[in-house]
mmCIF file of C-alpha atoms in Angstrom:
data_model
loop_
_atom_site.group_PDB
_atom_site.id
_atom_site.type_symbol
_atom_site.label_atom_id
_atom_site.label_comp_id
_atom_site.label_asym_id
_atom_site.label_seq_id
_atom_site.Cartn_x
_atom_site.Cartn_y
_atom_site.Cartn_z
ATOM 1 C CA VAL A 1 0.179 -0.310 -0.315
ATOM 2 C CA PHE A 2 2.649 2.203 0.987
ATOM 3 C CA TYR A 3 4.506 1.543 -3.017
ATOM 4 C CA PHE A 4 0.704 2.965 -4.497
ATOM 5 C CA LEU A 5 0.306 5.970 -2.365
ATOM 6 C CA GLY A 6 4.253 7.128 -3.001
ATOM 7 C CA LYS A 7 3.512 5.837 -6.741
ATOM 8 C CA GLU A 8 -0.003 8.137 -6.526
ATOM 9 C CA LEU A 9 1.501 11.280 -4.574
ATOM 10 C CA PHE A 10 4.737 11.760 -6.251
ATOM 11 C CA ASN A 11 5.915 8.931 -8.754
ATOM 12 C CA ARG A 12 7.296 4.900 -8.888
ATOM 13 C CA VAL A 13 10.524 5.984 -7.551
ATOM 14 C CA THR A 14 9.140 7.887 -4.315
ATOM 15 C CA GLY A 15 6.055 4.486 -4.193
ATOM 16 C CA VAL A 16 9.451 2.022 -5.247
ATOM 17 C CA SER A 17 11.526 4.490 -1.969
ATOM 18 C CA ALA A 18 8.331 3.867 0.601
ATOM 19 C CA ALA A 19 8.619 0.465 0.942
ATOM 20 C CA PHE A 20 11.382 -0.133 0.635
ATOM 21 C CA PHE A 21 12.255 1.897 3.496
ATOM 22 C CA LEU A 22 8.857 0.999 5.248
ATOM 23 C CA SER A 23 9.851 -2.254 5.148
ATOM 24 C CA THR A 24 13.636 -1.950 6.690
ATOM 25 C CA ILE A 25 11.896 0.280 9.282
ATOM 26 C CA PRO A 26 12.942 -2.351 12.782
ATOM 27 C CA GLY A 27 9.568 -0.440 14.824
ATOM 28 C CA VAL A 28 7.496 -1.459 11.750
ATOM 29 C CA MET A 29 9.243 -4.849 11.835
ATOM 30 C CA ARG A 30 9.344 -6.193 15.298
ATOM 31 C CA ARG A 31 5.778 -4.661 15.633
ATOM 32 C CA SER A 32 4.226 -6.771 12.633
ATOM 33 C CA SER A 33 4.999 -10.123 15.296
ATOM 34 C CA ALA A 34 5.658 -11.378 12.513
ATOM 35 C CA GLY A 35 2.886 -11.564 10.481
ATOM 36 C CA PHE A 36 0.578 -12.746 12.893
ATOM 37 C CA PHE A 37 -1.973 -9.872 13.601
ATOM 38 C CA GLU A 38 -1.368 -7.286 15.696
ATOM 39 C CA LYS A 39 -3.268 -4.389 16.897
ATOM 40 C CA GLU A 40 -1.441 -2.729 15.605
ATOM 41 C CA ALA A 41 0.403 -3.671 12.803
ATOM 42 C CA ILE A 42 -3.440 -4.310 11.259
ATOM 43 C CA GLY A 43 -4.643 -0.306 12.117
ATOM 44 C CA GLY A 44 -1.106 0.462 9.501
ATOM 45 C CA PHE A 45 -2.772 -0.961 6.981
ATOM 46 C CA PHE A 46 -5.296 0.341 7.472
ATOM 47 C CA MET A 47 -4.450 4.046 7.753
ATOM 48 C CA VAL A 48 -2.250 4.016 4.264
ATOM 49 C CA LEU A 49 -5.539 2.218 3.114
ATOM 50 C CA SER A 50 -7.273 4.615 3.999
ATOM 51 C CA LEU A 51 -4.755 7.749 2.923
ATOM 52 C CA TYR A 52 -3.652 6.212 -0.380
ATOM 53 C CA PHE A 53 -8.059 7.024 -1.340
ATOM 54 C CA PHE A 54 -8.069 10.236 -0.076
ATOM 55 C CA ALA A 55 -4.977 10.859 -2.171
ATOM 56 C CA ARG A 56 -6.185 8.941 -5.398
ATOM 57 C CA ALA A 57 -9.716 10.115 -4.545
ATOM 58 C CA TRP A 58 -8.291 13.770 -4.323
ATOM 59 C CA LYS A 59 -6.674 13.820 -7.344
ATOM 60 C CA ARG A 60 -8.458 11.005 -9.770
ATOM 61 C CA ASN A 61 -12.491 13.193 -8.826
ATOM 62 C CA GLN A 62 -13.393 9.974 -7.837
ATOM 63 C CA TRP A 63 -16.133 9.109 -5.226
ATOM 64 C CA LEU A 64 -15.996 6.096 -5.524
ATOM 65 C CA SER A 65 -11.585 6.323 -3.870
ATOM 66 C CA GLY A 66 -13.665 8.494 -0.949
ATOM 67 C CA ILE A 67 -15.746 5.626 0.291
ATOM 68 C CA GLY A 68 -13.010 3.746 0.249
ATOM 69 C CA SER A 69 -11.117 6.431 2.459
ATOM 70 C CA GLY A 70 -14.045 5.953 4.699
ATOM 71 C CA ILE A 71 -14.699 1.479 5.127
ATOM 72 C CA ALA A 72 -10.201 2.335 5.552
ATOM 73 C CA LEU A 73 -10.415 4.618 7.988
ATOM 74 C CA GLY A 74 -13.582 2.587 9.759
ATOM 75 C CA LEU A 75 -12.039 0.273 9.942
ATOM 76 C CA PHE A 76 -9.069 1.523 11.179
ATOM 77 C CA SER A 77 -10.576 3.141 13.569
ATOM 78 C CA ILE A 78 -11.638 -0.193 15.437
ATOM 79 C CA SER A 79 -8.976 -1.719 14.959
ATOM 80 C CA TRP A 80 -6.588 0.437 16.997
ATOM 81 C CA GLY A 81 -6.858 3.439 18.921
ATOM 82 C CA GLY A 82 -4.295 4.834 17.455
ATOM 83 C CA SER A 83 -6.481 6.053 14.732
ATOM 84 C CA GLN A 84 -6.802 9.703 16.247
ATOM 85 C CA MET A 85 -3.621 10.310 14.058
ATOM 86 C CA SER A 86 -5.938 10.311 10.895
ATOM 87 C CA TRP A 87 -8.294 11.844 12.790
ATOM 88 C CA LEU A 88 -6.389 14.987 13.476
ATOM 89 C CA LEU A 89 -4.588 13.748 9.850
ATOM 90 C CA TYR A 90 -7.617 14.784 8.176
ATOM 91 C CA PRO A 91 -8.874 18.381 8.785
ATOM 92 C CA ALA A 92 -5.269 19.831 8.635
ATOM 93 C CA ILE A 93 -5.097 17.768 4.882
ATOM 94 C CA VAL A 94 -8.191 19.433 4.248
ATOM 95 C CA PHE A 95 -8.161 23.172 5.714
ATOM 96 C CA VAL A 96 -4.591 24.337 4.613
ATOM 97 C CA PRO A 97 -6.059 23.857 0.775
ATOM 98 C CA MET A 98 -9.442 25.359 1.451
ATOM 99 C CA LEU A 99 -7.510 28.317 3.070
ATOM 100 C CA PHE A 100 -6.675 29.709 0.111
ATOM 101 C CA ASN A 101 -9.372 28.485 -2.570
ATOM 102 C CA SER A 102 -7.573 25.798 -4.060
ATOM 103 C CA ASP A 103 -9.082 22.535 -5.316
ATOM 104 C CA ILE A 104 -12.874 23.053 -3.537
ATOM 105 C CA ARG A 105 -14.212 20.423 -5.379
ATOM 106 C CA SER A 106 -12.178 17.238 -4.828
ATOM 107 C CA LEU A 107 -11.843 17.914 -1.581
ATOM 108 C CA ILE A 108 -15.753 17.362 -1.661
ATOM 109 C CA ILE A 109 -15.101 15.187 -3.407
ATOM 110 C CA ALA A 110 -12.468 12.826 -1.377
ATOM 111 C CA TYR A 111 -12.912 14.327 2.712
ATOM 112 C CA THR A 112 -17.009 13.774 2.653
ATOM 113 C CA PRO A 113 -17.156 9.777 2.189
ATOM 114 C CA THR A 114 -14.109 9.599 3.936
ATOM 115 C CA ILE A 115 -15.523 11.302 6.824
ATOM 116 C CA ILE A 116 -19.163 9.631 6.657
ATOM 117 C CA ILE A 117 -18.539 6.586 7.032
ATOM 118 C CA GLY A 118 -15.305 6.848 8.176
ATOM 119 C CA ALA A 119 -17.441 7.699 11.007
ATOM 120 C CA ALA A 120 -20.443 5.880 10.980
ATOM 121 C CA ILE A 121 -18.084 2.322 11.262
ATOM 122 C CA PRO A 122 -17.462 2.346 13.980
ATOM 123 C CA MET A 123 -20.405 3.837 15.505
ATOM 124 C CA ALA A 124 -22.916 0.641 13.971
ATOM 125 C CA ILE A 125 -20.234 -1.798 14.511
ATOM 126 C CA GLN A 126 -19.232 -0.683 18.297
ATOM 127 C CA PRO A 127 -21.965 1.227 19.590
ATOM 128 C CA SER A 128 -20.303 1.986 23.496
ATOM 129 C CA GLY A 129 -16.781 2.214 22.062
ATOM 130 C CA ASN A 130 -14.548 5.528 21.457
ATOM 131 C CA TYR A 131 -15.756 7.008 18.385
ATOM 132 C CA GLY A 132 -19.134 7.699 18.804
ATOM 133 C CA PRO A 133 -21.624 10.575 17.749
ATOM 134 C CA THR A 134 -20.452 12.586 20.878
ATOM 135 C CA ASN A 135 -16.742 12.122 20.599
ATOM 136 C CA THR A 136 -14.708 15.491 19.972
ATOM 137 C CA LEU A 137 -12.741 14.289 16.994
ATOM 138 C CA VAL A 138 -15.510 13.266 14.849
ATOM 139 C CA VAL A 139 -17.355 16.434 15.647
ATOM 140 C CA GLY A 140 -14.364 18.626 14.810
ATOM 141 C CA ASN A 141 -14.360 16.799 11.891
ATOM 142 C CA VAL A 142 -18.288 16.971 10.763
ATOM 143 C CA ALA A 143 -17.476 20.594 11.248
ATOM 144 C CA LEU A 144 -14.913 21.208 9.091
ATOM 145 C CA LEU A 145 -16.705 19.631 6.743
ATOM 146 C CA LEU A 146 -19.662 21.382 6.728
ATOM 147 C CA PHE A 147 -17.596 24.569 6.880
ATOM 148 C CA LEU A 148 -16.391 23.003 3.523
ATOM 149 C CA TRP A 149 -19.941 22.843 2.311
ATOM 150 C CA SER A 150 -20.626 25.428 3.295
ATOM 151 C CA ARG A 151 -17.588 27.236 0.967
ATOM 152 C CA TYR A 152 -18.596 24.633 -2.040
ATOM 153 C CA LEU A 153 -22.049 26.584 -1.773
ATOM 154 C CA ILE A 154 -21.004 29.612 -1.685
ATOM 155 C CA GLU A 155 -19.135 29.639 -4.294
ATOM 156 C CA ASN A 156 -22.213 27.540 -6.917
ATOM 157 C CA LEU A 157 -24.942 29.485 -5.292
ATOM 158 C CA SER A 158 -23.360 32.467 -6.489
ATOM 159 C CA LEU A 159 -24.262 33.844 -3.147
ATOM 160 C CA MET A 160 -21.000 36.274 -2.285
ATOM 161 C CA ASP A 161 -19.901 37.954 -4.233
ATOM 162 C CA GLU A 162 -16.417 37.041 -6.317
ATOM 163 C CA LYS A 163 -13.576 39.578 -4.895
ATOM 164 C CA TYR A 164 -15.004 38.799 -1.684
ATOM 165 C CA LEU A 165 -15.156 34.532 -2.020
ATOM 166 C CA SER A 166 -11.228 34.158 -0.780
ATOM 167 C CA TYR A 167 -12.224 35.749 2.653
ATOM 168 C CA TYR A 168 -14.114 33.866 3.726
ATOM 169 C CA VAL A 169 -12.281 30.972 5.175
ATOM 170 C CA PRO A 170 -9.964 32.615 7.180
ATOM 171 C CA SER A 171 -12.733 35.131 8.028
ATOM 172 C CA VAL A 172 -14.835 32.910 9.235
ATOM 173 C CA SER A 173 -12.139 30.921 10.172
ATOM 174 C CA ALA A 174 -10.550 33.621 13.474
ATOM 175 C CA ILE A 175 -14.686 34.534 14.423
ATOM 176 C CA GLY A 176 -14.863 30.380 15.226
ATOM 177 C CA PHE A 177 -11.583 30.485 17.407
ATOM 178 C CA LEU A 178 -12.151 32.945 19.128
ATOM 179 C CA PHE A 179 -15.912 31.643 19.487
ATOM 180 C CA VAL A 180 -13.893 28.361 20.676
ATOM 181 C CA HIS A 181 -11.269 30.706 22.189
ATOM 182 C CA PHE A 182 -13.352 32.547 24.665
ATOM 183 C CA SER A 183 -16.504 29.803 25.661
ATOM 184 C CA ALA A 184 -14.475 28.216 27.612
ATOM 185 C CA LEU A 185 -15.006 31.610 30.049
ATOM 186 C CA TYR A 186 -18.787 30.865 30.099
ATOM 187 C CA SER A 187 -18.107 26.526 30.921
#
């Protein structure tokens, strides 16, 4: 999977290098337990698989790859507690291009099924697990998803003048940051 992720993001040489370095890192080899099933090895596989499908959905505008990313994220979430890494990584991946008003439609195609399916699978399989509807990471990702959709709809429905559209994400982010920061004073 590392080969395909490196190849999808850059080129074949990057894919071969990524697969080689992953296969020779002692920490990864030790955690695989000589081929037996361990939660870290299976979780790591689903994490990289989710990232691969996310990158593929983003670059190729494929909903099916976004669905694959969501399924892999959901399975990652129920297999290992380290899935918090991905739940924190996806908002960072999405917010930066969103801040610079680039690839909004591609982000919609990649991020929407990833978050919806990625949160639905753990809720369906382990209803009392860590990734319920009130989990901070799930709520944060859903909030960013709604923010991304609002940005997309504002542009497509022409609700804002084109010259002001580039200020939407930074200004709403700053206002949201202030509200979140000062909300601790009142709760």
